[in-house]
Coordinates of C-alpha atoms in Angstrom, one line a residue:
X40 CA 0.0 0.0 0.0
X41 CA 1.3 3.5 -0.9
X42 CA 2.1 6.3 1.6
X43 CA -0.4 9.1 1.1
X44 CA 1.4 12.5 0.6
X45 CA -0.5 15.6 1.6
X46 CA 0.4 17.8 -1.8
X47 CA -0.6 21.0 0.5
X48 CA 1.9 21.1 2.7
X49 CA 3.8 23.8 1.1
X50 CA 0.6 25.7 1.2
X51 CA 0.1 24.7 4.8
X52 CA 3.7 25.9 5.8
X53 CA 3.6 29.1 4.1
X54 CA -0.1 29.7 6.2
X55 CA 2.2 29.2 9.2
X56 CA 5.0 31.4 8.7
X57 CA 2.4 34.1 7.6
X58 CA 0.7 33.8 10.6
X59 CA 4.0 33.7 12.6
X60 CA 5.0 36.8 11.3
X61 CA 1.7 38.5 11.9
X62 CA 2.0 37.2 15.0
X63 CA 5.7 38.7 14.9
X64 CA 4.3 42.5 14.4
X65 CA 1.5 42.5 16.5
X66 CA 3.9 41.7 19.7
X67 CA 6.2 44.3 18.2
X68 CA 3.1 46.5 18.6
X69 CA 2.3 45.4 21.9
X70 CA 5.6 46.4 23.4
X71 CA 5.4 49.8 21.6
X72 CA 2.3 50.4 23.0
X73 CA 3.1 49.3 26.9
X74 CA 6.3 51.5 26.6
X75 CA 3.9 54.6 25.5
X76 CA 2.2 53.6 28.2
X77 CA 5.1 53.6 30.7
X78 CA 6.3 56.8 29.5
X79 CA 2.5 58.6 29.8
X80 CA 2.2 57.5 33.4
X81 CA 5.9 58.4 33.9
X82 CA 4.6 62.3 32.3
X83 CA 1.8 62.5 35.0
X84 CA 4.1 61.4 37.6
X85 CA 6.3 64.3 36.6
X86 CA 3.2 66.4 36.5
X87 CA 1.9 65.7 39.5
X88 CA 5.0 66.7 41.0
X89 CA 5.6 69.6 39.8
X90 CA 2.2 70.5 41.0
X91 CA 3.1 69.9 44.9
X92 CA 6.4 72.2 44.1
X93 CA 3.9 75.0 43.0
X94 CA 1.7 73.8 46.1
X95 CA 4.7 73.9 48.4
X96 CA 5.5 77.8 46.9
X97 CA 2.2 78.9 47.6
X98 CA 1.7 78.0 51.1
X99 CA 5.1 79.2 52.2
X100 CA 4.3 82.6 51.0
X101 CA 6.7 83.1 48.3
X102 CA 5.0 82.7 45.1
X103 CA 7.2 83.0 42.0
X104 CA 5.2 84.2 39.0
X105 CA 7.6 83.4 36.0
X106 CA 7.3 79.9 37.8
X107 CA 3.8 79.7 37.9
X108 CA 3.8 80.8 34.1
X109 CA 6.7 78.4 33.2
X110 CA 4.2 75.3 34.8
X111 CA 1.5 76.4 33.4
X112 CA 3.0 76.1 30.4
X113 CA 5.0 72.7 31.3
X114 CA 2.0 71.4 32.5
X115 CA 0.1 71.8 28.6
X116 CA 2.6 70.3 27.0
X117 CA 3.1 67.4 29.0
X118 CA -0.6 66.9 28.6
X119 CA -0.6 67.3 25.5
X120 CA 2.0 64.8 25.0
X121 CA 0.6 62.1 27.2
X122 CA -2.5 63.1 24.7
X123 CA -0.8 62.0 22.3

């Protein structure tokens, strides 16, 4: 009795490195999107404490207003970057 011999296989393997490499470039895009997540939260962390600095200032009294500008404007970019 003869062997049988799946003629597909090529078609079957070249389904399977396909999918690998989808597979491939959606872990790629994983990664890429858990490190824009790391740096985001790492941006508000920044944010935040720049905000108890400018909290600090104004309780003690001595209020800097080229400070209070400079945040301000910190502050919209940095939100503006974890935006994006």
């Amino acid at each position: 009795m003869k062997k049988f011999k799946f003629r597909l296989e090529p078609v079957l393997r070249w389904r399977r490195q396909q999918e690998d490499e989808r597979k491939r470039a959606v872990g790629v895009l994983v990664q890429a999107i858990h490190q824009e997540q790391q740096q985001a939260l790492q941006l508000a962390s920044n944010l935040q404490s720049e905000g108890h600095a400018l909290q600090k200032q104004y309780r003690s009294g001595q209020v800097d207003l080229d400070y209070v500008g400079h945040y301000f404007r910190y502050a919209y970019q940095v939100r503006q970057a974890i935006t994006q």
